[in-house]
Amino acid sequence: MNDRSPIHVLIADDQDMVRTGFRFFLDAQPDITVVAEAADGETAVRLAREVRPDVCLLDIRMPKLDGLEATRLLAGPGVPDPLRVVVVTTFDLDEYVYGALRGGACGFLLKDSGPTLLAEAVRAAAAGDSLVSPSVTVRLLKHVTAEAATTPGPEAPRPQEPLTDRELDVVRLVALGHTNAEIATSMFVSLSTVKTHLGSIQLKLAARNRVEIAAWAWRTGHAGDGS
């Protein structure tokens, strides 16, 4: 038995069958339990603020308030005590992905990613990590890079201290969607070393999470594929 408290999850989706399927699978996990459901964005925001789940799973296209706006209200810049949001959608559109991550989401999954990846995204979000569907990561990188090149916007913040070469290696892998374990394997270091690097990077970039680290990498040209 797992002695730790289970991860509490809120599911928001306007389709009953989707909510039922997600609840059935997640409740079957020994370390996850669904504590609330909502069929529209307004209810999702209200319940999330009342229940304070560990992770909110939000669809994008919902009545009353869409998932992007709900994400911004629950996890966006300026929210004093942000919740952890994973956006789960059928629509594999670049503007949705970028909008969700800019709005504070710590993960983005397509509904056809499968139940295993869904559970992994919940666990990653609860641990302060993030997961983006591999199928959209590279396209998201290209989208953000192209937008930065053509659309004037706020300049990426300068690090409070220069990043080391090893930290830049970690930044690049984070931007490409690698998990901590994958980064450790790729760099031939321990998981604790990766976490130490990430902690240092967050301090230097004043980033709240790895999504903001990745966004900085995309905007400053540090998210190349290494080729």
mmCIF file of N, CA and C in Angstrom, residues 32-109:
data_model
loop_
_atom_site.group_PDB
_atom_site.id
_atom_site.type_symbol
_atom_site.label_atom_id
_atom_site.label_comp_id
_atom_site.label_asym_id
_atom_site.label_seq_id
_atom_site.Cartn_x
_atom_site.Cartn_y
_atom_site.Cartn_z
ATOM 1 N N ILE A 32 -3.799 7.987 -7.188
ATOM 2 C CA ILE A 32 -4.581 9.086 -7.757
ATOM 3 C C ILE A 32 -6.053 8.892 -7.409
ATOM 4 N N THR A 33 -6.729 9.983 -7.066
ATOM 5 C CA THR A 33 -8.176 9.909 -6.857
ATOM 6 C C THR A 33 -8.834 11.165 -7.407
ATOM 7 N N VAL A 34 -9.964 10.995 -8.089
ATOM 8 C CA VAL A 34 -10.713 12.120 -8.646
ATOM 9 C C VAL A 34 -11.634 12.667 -7.564
ATOM 10 N N VAL A 35 -11.516 13.966 -7.271
ATOM 11 C CA VAL A 35 -12.288 14.570 -6.181
ATOM 12 C C VAL A 35 -13.372 15.521 -6.676
ATOM 13 N N ALA A 36 -13.347 15.883 -7.959
ATOM 14 C CA ALA A 36 -14.364 16.806 -8.474
ATOM 15 C C ALA A 36 -14.444 16.699 -9.988
ATOM 16 N N GLU A 37 -15.641 16.993 -10.525
ATOM 17 C CA GLU A 37 -15.863 17.021 -11.966
ATOM 18 C C GLU A 37 -16.649 18.271 -12.332
ATOM 19 N N ALA A 38 -16.416 18.760 -13.541
ATOM 20 C CA ALA A 38 -17.154 19.921 -14.036
ATOM 21 C C ALA A 38 -17.399 19.756 -15.524
ATOM 22 N N ALA A 39 -18.572 20.253 -15.975
ATOM 23 C CA ALA A 39 -18.930 20.152 -17.387
ATOM 24 C C ALA A 39 -18.759 21.482 -18.121
ATOM 25 N N ASP A 40 -18.322 22.523 -17.414
ATOM 26 C CA ASP A 40 -18.075 23.813 -18.060
ATOM 27 C C ASP A 40 -16.962 24.537 -17.317
ATOM 28 N N GLY A 41 -16.419 25.571 -17.961
ATOM 29 C CA GLY A 41 -15.263 26.247 -17.400
ATOM 30 C C GLY A 41 -15.546 27.027 -16.136
ATOM 31 N N GLU A 42 -16.713 27.668 -16.053
ATOM 32 C CA GLU A 42 -17.043 28.437 -14.851
ATOM 33 C C GLU A 42 -17.117 27.530 -13.631
ATOM 34 N N THR A 43 -17.778 26.393 -13.783
ATOM 35 C CA THR A 43 -17.881 25.440 -12.671
ATOM 36 C C THR A 43 -16.508 24.892 -12.308
ATOM 37 N N ALA A 44 -15.686 24.647 -13.313
ATOM 38 C CA ALA A 44 -14.337 24.137 -13.061
ATOM 39 C C ALA A 44 -13.536 25.105 -12.196
ATOM 40 N N VAL A 45 -13.586 26.394 -12.536
ATOM 41 C CA VAL A 45 -12.839 27.393 -11.763
ATOM 42 C C VAL A 45 -13.372 27.477 -10.339
ATOM 43 N N ARG A 46 -14.698 27.492 -10.190
ATOM 44 C CA ARG A 46 -15.296 27.580 -8.855
ATOM 45 C C ARG A 46 -14.922 26.376 -7.995
ATOM 46 N N LEU A 47 -15.086 25.176 -8.565
ATOM 47 C CA LEU A 47 -14.768 23.966 -7.805
ATOM 48 C C LEU A 47 -13.277 23.881 -7.479
ATOM 49 N N ALA A 48 -12.437 24.269 -8.443
ATOM 50 C CA ALA A 48 -10.994 24.201 -8.208
ATOM 51 C C ALA A 48 -10.595 25.107 -7.047
ATOM 52 N N ARG A 49 -11.205 26.284 -6.985
ATOM 53 C CA ARG A 49 -10.884 27.216 -5.899
ATOM 54 C C ARG A 49 -11.414 26.716 -4.562
ATOM 55 N N GLU A 50 -12.536 26.000 -4.601
ATOM 56 C CA GLU A 50 -13.116 25.486 -3.358
ATOM 57 C C GLU A 50 -12.369 24.249 -2.859
ATOM 58 N N VAL A 51 -12.115 23.305 -3.771
ATOM 59 C CA VAL A 51 -11.561 22.005 -3.399
ATOM 60 C C VAL A 51 -10.041 22.025 -3.309
ATOM 61 N N ARG A 52 -9.388 22.900 -4.097
ATOM 62 C CA ARG A 52 -7.921 22.986 -4.168
ATOM 63 C C ARG A 52 -7.298 21.615 -4.482
ATOM 64 N N PRO A 53 -7.660 21.023 -5.633
ATOM 65 C CA PRO A 53 -7.063 19.737 -6.000
ATOM 66 C C PRO A 53 -5.578 19.889 -6.290
ATOM 67 N N ASP A 54 -4.860 18.796 -6.269
ATOM 68 C CA ASP A 54 -3.429 18.829 -6.595
ATOM 69 C C ASP A 54 -3.218 19.110 -8.076
ATOM 70 N N VAL A 55 -4.127 18.580 -8.918
ATOM 71 C CA VAL A 55 -4.010 18.736 -10.371
ATOM 72 C C VAL A 55 -5.404 18.957 -10.965
ATOM 73 N N CYS A 56 -5.507 19.920 -11.878
ATOM 74 C CA CYS A 56 -6.743 20.146 -12.629
ATOM 75 C C CYS A 56 -6.534 19.707 -14.072
ATOM 76 N N LEU A 57 -7.396 18.824 -14.565
ATOM 77 C CA LEU A 57 -7.376 18.418 -15.969
ATOM 78 C C LEU A 57 -8.474 19.194 -16.693
ATOM 79 N N LEU A 58 -8.083 20.086 -17.596
ATOM 80 C CA LEU A 58 -9.054 20.961 -18.250
ATOM 81 C C LEU A 58 -9.098 20.726 -19.751
ATOM 82 N N ASP A 59 -10.314 20.553 -20.268
ATOM 83 C CA ASP A 59 -10.514 20.553 -21.714
ATOM 84 C C ASP A 59 -10.422 22.004 -22.198
ATOM 85 N N ILE A 60 -10.191 22.219 -23.477
ATOM 86 C CA ILE A 60 -10.103 23.582 -23.993
ATOM 87 C C ILE A 60 -11.476 24.112 -24.378
ATOM 88 N N ARG A 61 -12.210 23.379 -25.193
ATOM 89 C CA ARG A 61 -13.515 23.860 -25.664
ATOM 90 C C ARG A 61 -14.605 23.434 -24.692
ATOM 91 N N MET A 62 -14.999 24.373 -23.816
ATOM 92 C CA MET A 62 -16.058 24.117 -22.842
ATOM 93 C C MET A 62 -17.030 25.289 -22.849
ATOM 94 N N PRO A 63 -18.299 25.057 -22.454
ATOM 95 C CA PRO A 63 -19.274 26.148 -22.375
ATOM 96 C C PRO A 63 -18.904 27.141 -21.273
ATOM 97 N N LYS A 64 -19.454 28.346 -21.384
ATOM 98 C CA LYS A 64 -19.378 29.414 -20.383
ATOM 99 C C LYS A 64 -17.985 30.019 -20.252
ATOM 100 N N LEU A 65 -16.973 29.170 -20.164
ATOM 101 C CA LEU A 65 -15.596 29.657 -20.041
ATOM 102 C C LEU A 65 -14.686 28.597 -20.632
ATOM 103 N N ASP A 66 -13.861 28.972 -21.624
ATOM 104 C CA ASP A 66 -13.034 27.944 -22.249
ATOM 105 C C ASP A 66 -11.850 27.581 -21.354
ATOM 106 N N GLY A 67 -11.197 26.488 -21.710
ATOM 107 C CA GLY A 67 -10.120 25.974 -20.883
ATOM 108 C C GLY A 67 -8.922 26.878 -20.791
ATOM 109 N N LEU A 68 -8.664 27.665 -21.841
ATOM 110 C CA LEU A 68 -7.520 28.579 -21.806
ATOM 111 C C LEU A 68 -7.737 29.690 -20.781
ATOM 112 N N GLU A 69 -8.952 30.246 -20.755
ATOM 113 C CA GLU A 69 -9.252 31.296 -19.790
ATOM 114 C C GLU A 69 -9.306 30.715 -18.372
ATOM 115 N N ALA A 70 -9.871 29.511 -18.244
ATOM 116 C CA ALA A 70 -9.903 28.857 -16.927
ATOM 117 C C ALA A 70 -8.487 28.601 -16.425
ATOM 118 N N THR A 71 -7.614 28.205 -17.331
ATOM 119 C CA THR A 71 -6.215 27.989 -16.955
ATOM 120 C C THR A 71 -5.587 29.274 -16.460
ATOM 121 N N ARG A 72 -5.836 30.367 -17.186
ATOM 122 C CA ARG A 72 -5.254 31.654 -16.788
ATOM 123 C C ARG A 72 -5.749 32.083 -15.408
ATOM 124 N N LEU A 73 -7.038 31.850 -15.127
ATOM 125 C CA LEU A 73 -7.603 32.245 -13.843
ATOM 126 C C LEU A 73 -7.070 31.398 -12.686
ATOM 127 N N LEU A 74 -6.731 30.151 -12.974
ATOM 128 C CA LEU A 74 -6.277 29.241 -11.916
ATOM 129 C C LEU A 74 -4.767 29.181 -11.773
ATOM 130 N N ALA A 75 -4.036 29.433 -12.858
ATOM 131 C CA ALA A 75 -2.586 29.206 -12.816
ATOM 132 C C ALA A 75 -1.768 30.285 -13.493
ATOM 133 N N GLY A 76 -2.421 31.310 -14.007
ATOM 134 C CA GLY A 76 -1.719 32.301 -14.814
ATOM 135 C C GLY A 76 -0.862 33.260 -14.018
ATOM 136 N N PRO A 77 -0.102 34.072 -14.725
ATOM 137 C CA PRO A 77 0.730 35.086 -14.075
ATOM 138 C C PRO A 77 -0.118 35.993 -13.186
ATOM 139 N N GLY A 78 0.348 36.230 -11.988
ATOM 140 C CA GLY A 78 -0.387 37.090 -11.070
ATOM 141 C C GLY A 78 -1.311 36.356 -10.124
ATOM 142 N N VAL A 79 -1.589 35.073 -10.396
ATOM 143 C CA VAL A 79 -2.414 34.297 -9.465
ATOM 144 C C VAL A 79 -1.580 34.030 -8.210
ATOM 145 N N PRO A 80 -2.044 34.447 -7.028
ATOM 146 C CA PRO A 80 -1.204 34.372 -5.836
ATOM 147 C C PRO A 80 -0.854 32.947 -5.395
ATOM 148 N N ASP A 81 -1.777 32.033 -5.545
ATOM 149 C CA ASP A 81 -1.516 30.648 -5.123
ATOM 150 C C ASP A 81 -1.956 29.719 -6.254
ATOM 151 N N PRO A 82 -1.176 29.681 -7.344
ATOM 152 C CA PRO A 82 -1.636 28.979 -8.559
ATOM 153 C C PRO A 82 -1.796 27.478 -8.365
ATOM 154 N N LEU A 83 -2.800 26.949 -9.042
ATOM 155 C CA LEU A 83 -3.013 25.504 -9.075
ATOM 156 C C LEU A 83 -2.234 24.910 -10.245
ATOM 157 N N ARG A 84 -2.071 23.609 -10.231
ATOM 158 C CA ARG A 84 -1.368 22.928 -11.316
ATOM 159 C C ARG A 84 -2.400 22.437 -12.312
ATOM 160 N N VAL A 85 -2.256 22.899 -13.548
ATOM 161 C CA VAL A 85 -3.233 22.611 -14.595
ATOM 162 C C VAL A 85 -2.582 21.831 -15.724
ATOM 163 N N VAL A 86 -3.248 20.766 -16.147
ATOM 164 C CA VAL A 86 -2.870 20.036 -17.353
ATOM 165 C C VAL A 86 -4.023 20.163 -18.341
ATOM 166 N N VAL A 87 -3.758 20.706 -19.513
ATOM 167 C CA VAL A 87 -4.785 20.846 -20.538
ATOM 168 C C VAL A 87 -4.829 19.565 -21.366
ATOM 169 N N VAL A 88 -6.022 19.008 -21.494
ATOM 170 C CA VAL A 88 -6.213 17.766 -22.262
ATOM 171 C C VAL A 88 -7.261 18.047 -23.323
ATOM 172 N N THR A 89 -6.885 17.898 -24.589
ATOM 173 C CA THR A 89 -7.800 18.295 -25.654
ATOM 174 C C THR A 89 -7.714 17.386 -26.867
ATOM 175 N N THR A 90 -8.767 17.418 -27.672
ATOM 176 C CA THR A 90 -8.783 16.705 -28.956
ATOM 177 C C THR A 90 -8.052 17.511 -30.013
ATOM 178 N N PHE A 91 -7.952 18.819 -29.810
ATOM 179 C CA PHE A 91 -7.526 19.723 -30.864
ATOM 180 C C PHE A 91 -6.032 19.995 -30.793
ATOM 181 N N ASP A 92 -5.319 19.448 -31.754
ATOM 182 C CA ASP A 92 -3.862 19.574 -31.820
ATOM 183 C C ASP A 92 -3.513 20.831 -32.613
ATOM 184 N N LEU A 93 -3.802 21.995 -32.031
ATOM 185 C CA LEU A 93 -3.549 23.268 -32.705
ATOM 186 C C LEU A 93 -2.470 24.037 -31.961
ATOM 187 N N ASP A 94 -1.519 24.571 -32.714
ATOM 188 C CA ASP A 94 -0.392 25.255 -32.104
ATOM 189 C C ASP A 94 -0.814 26.389 -31.173
ATOM 190 N N GLU A 95 -1.816 27.180 -31.610
ATOM 191 C CA GLU A 95 -2.200 28.323 -30.784
ATOM 192 C C GLU A 95 -2.797 27.867 -29.464
ATOM 193 N N TYR A 96 -3.446 26.687 -29.448
ATOM 194 C CA TYR A 96 -3.975 26.161 -28.197
ATOM 195 C C TYR A 96 -2.841 25.743 -27.262
ATOM 196 N N VAL A 97 -1.857 25.052 -27.819
ATOM 197 C CA VAL A 97 -0.730 24.591 -27.006
ATOM 198 C C VAL A 97 -0.013 25.781 -26.388
ATOM 199 N N TYR A 98 0.347 26.726 -27.231
ATOM 200 C CA TYR A 98 1.097 27.881 -26.761
ATOM 201 C C TYR A 98 0.256 28.695 -25.778
ATOM 202 N N GLY A 99 -1.029 28.880 -26.091
ATOM 203 C CA GLY A 99 -1.909 29.634 -25.206
ATOM 204 C C GLY A 99 -2.043 28.991 -23.842
ATOM 205 N N ALA A 100 -2.124 27.660 -23.829
ATOM 206 C CA ALA A 100 -2.247 26.940 -22.557
ATOM 207 C C ALA A 100 -0.988 27.101 -21.713
ATOM 208 N N LEU A 101 0.171 26.946 -22.331
ATOM 209 C CA LEU A 101 1.423 27.037 -21.582
ATOM 210 C C LEU A 101 1.693 28.468 -21.128
ATOM 211 N N ARG A 102 1.388 29.439 -21.981
ATOM 212 C CA ARG A 102 1.557 30.836 -21.580
ATOM 213 C C ARG A 102 0.591 31.195 -20.458
ATOM 214 N N GLY A 103 -0.560 30.528 -20.422
ATOM 215 C CA GLY A 103 -1.562 30.804 -19.398
ATOM 216 C C GLY A 103 -1.271 30.160 -18.066
ATOM 217 N N GLY A 104 -0.181 29.384 -17.989
ATOM 218 C CA GLY A 104 0.202 28.801 -16.712
ATOM 219 C C GLY A 104 0.078 27.302 -16.614
ATOM 220 N N ALA A 105 -0.402 26.642 -17.687
ATOM 221 C CA ALA A 105 -0.515 25.188 -17.627
ATOM 222 C C ALA A 105 0.863 24.545 -17.490
ATOM 223 N N CYS A 106 0.933 23.457 -16.761
ATOM 224 C CA CYS A 106 2.205 22.750 -16.618
ATOM 225 C C CYS A 106 2.216 21.457 -17.428
ATOM 226 N N GLY A 107 1.221 21.297 -18.291
ATOM 227 C CA GLY A 107 1.209 20.131 -19.169
ATOM 228 C C GLY A 107 0.167 20.302 -20.249
ATOM 229 N N PHE A 108 0.353 19.608 -21.373
ATOM 230 C CA PHE A 108 -0.586 19.657 -22.482
ATOM 231 C C PHE A 108 -0.619 18.280 -23.115
ATOM 232 N N LEU A 109 -1.798 17.658 -23.112
ATOM 233 C CA LEU A 109 -1.938 16.320 -23.671
ATOM 234 C C LEU A 109 -3.079 16.268 -24.672
#
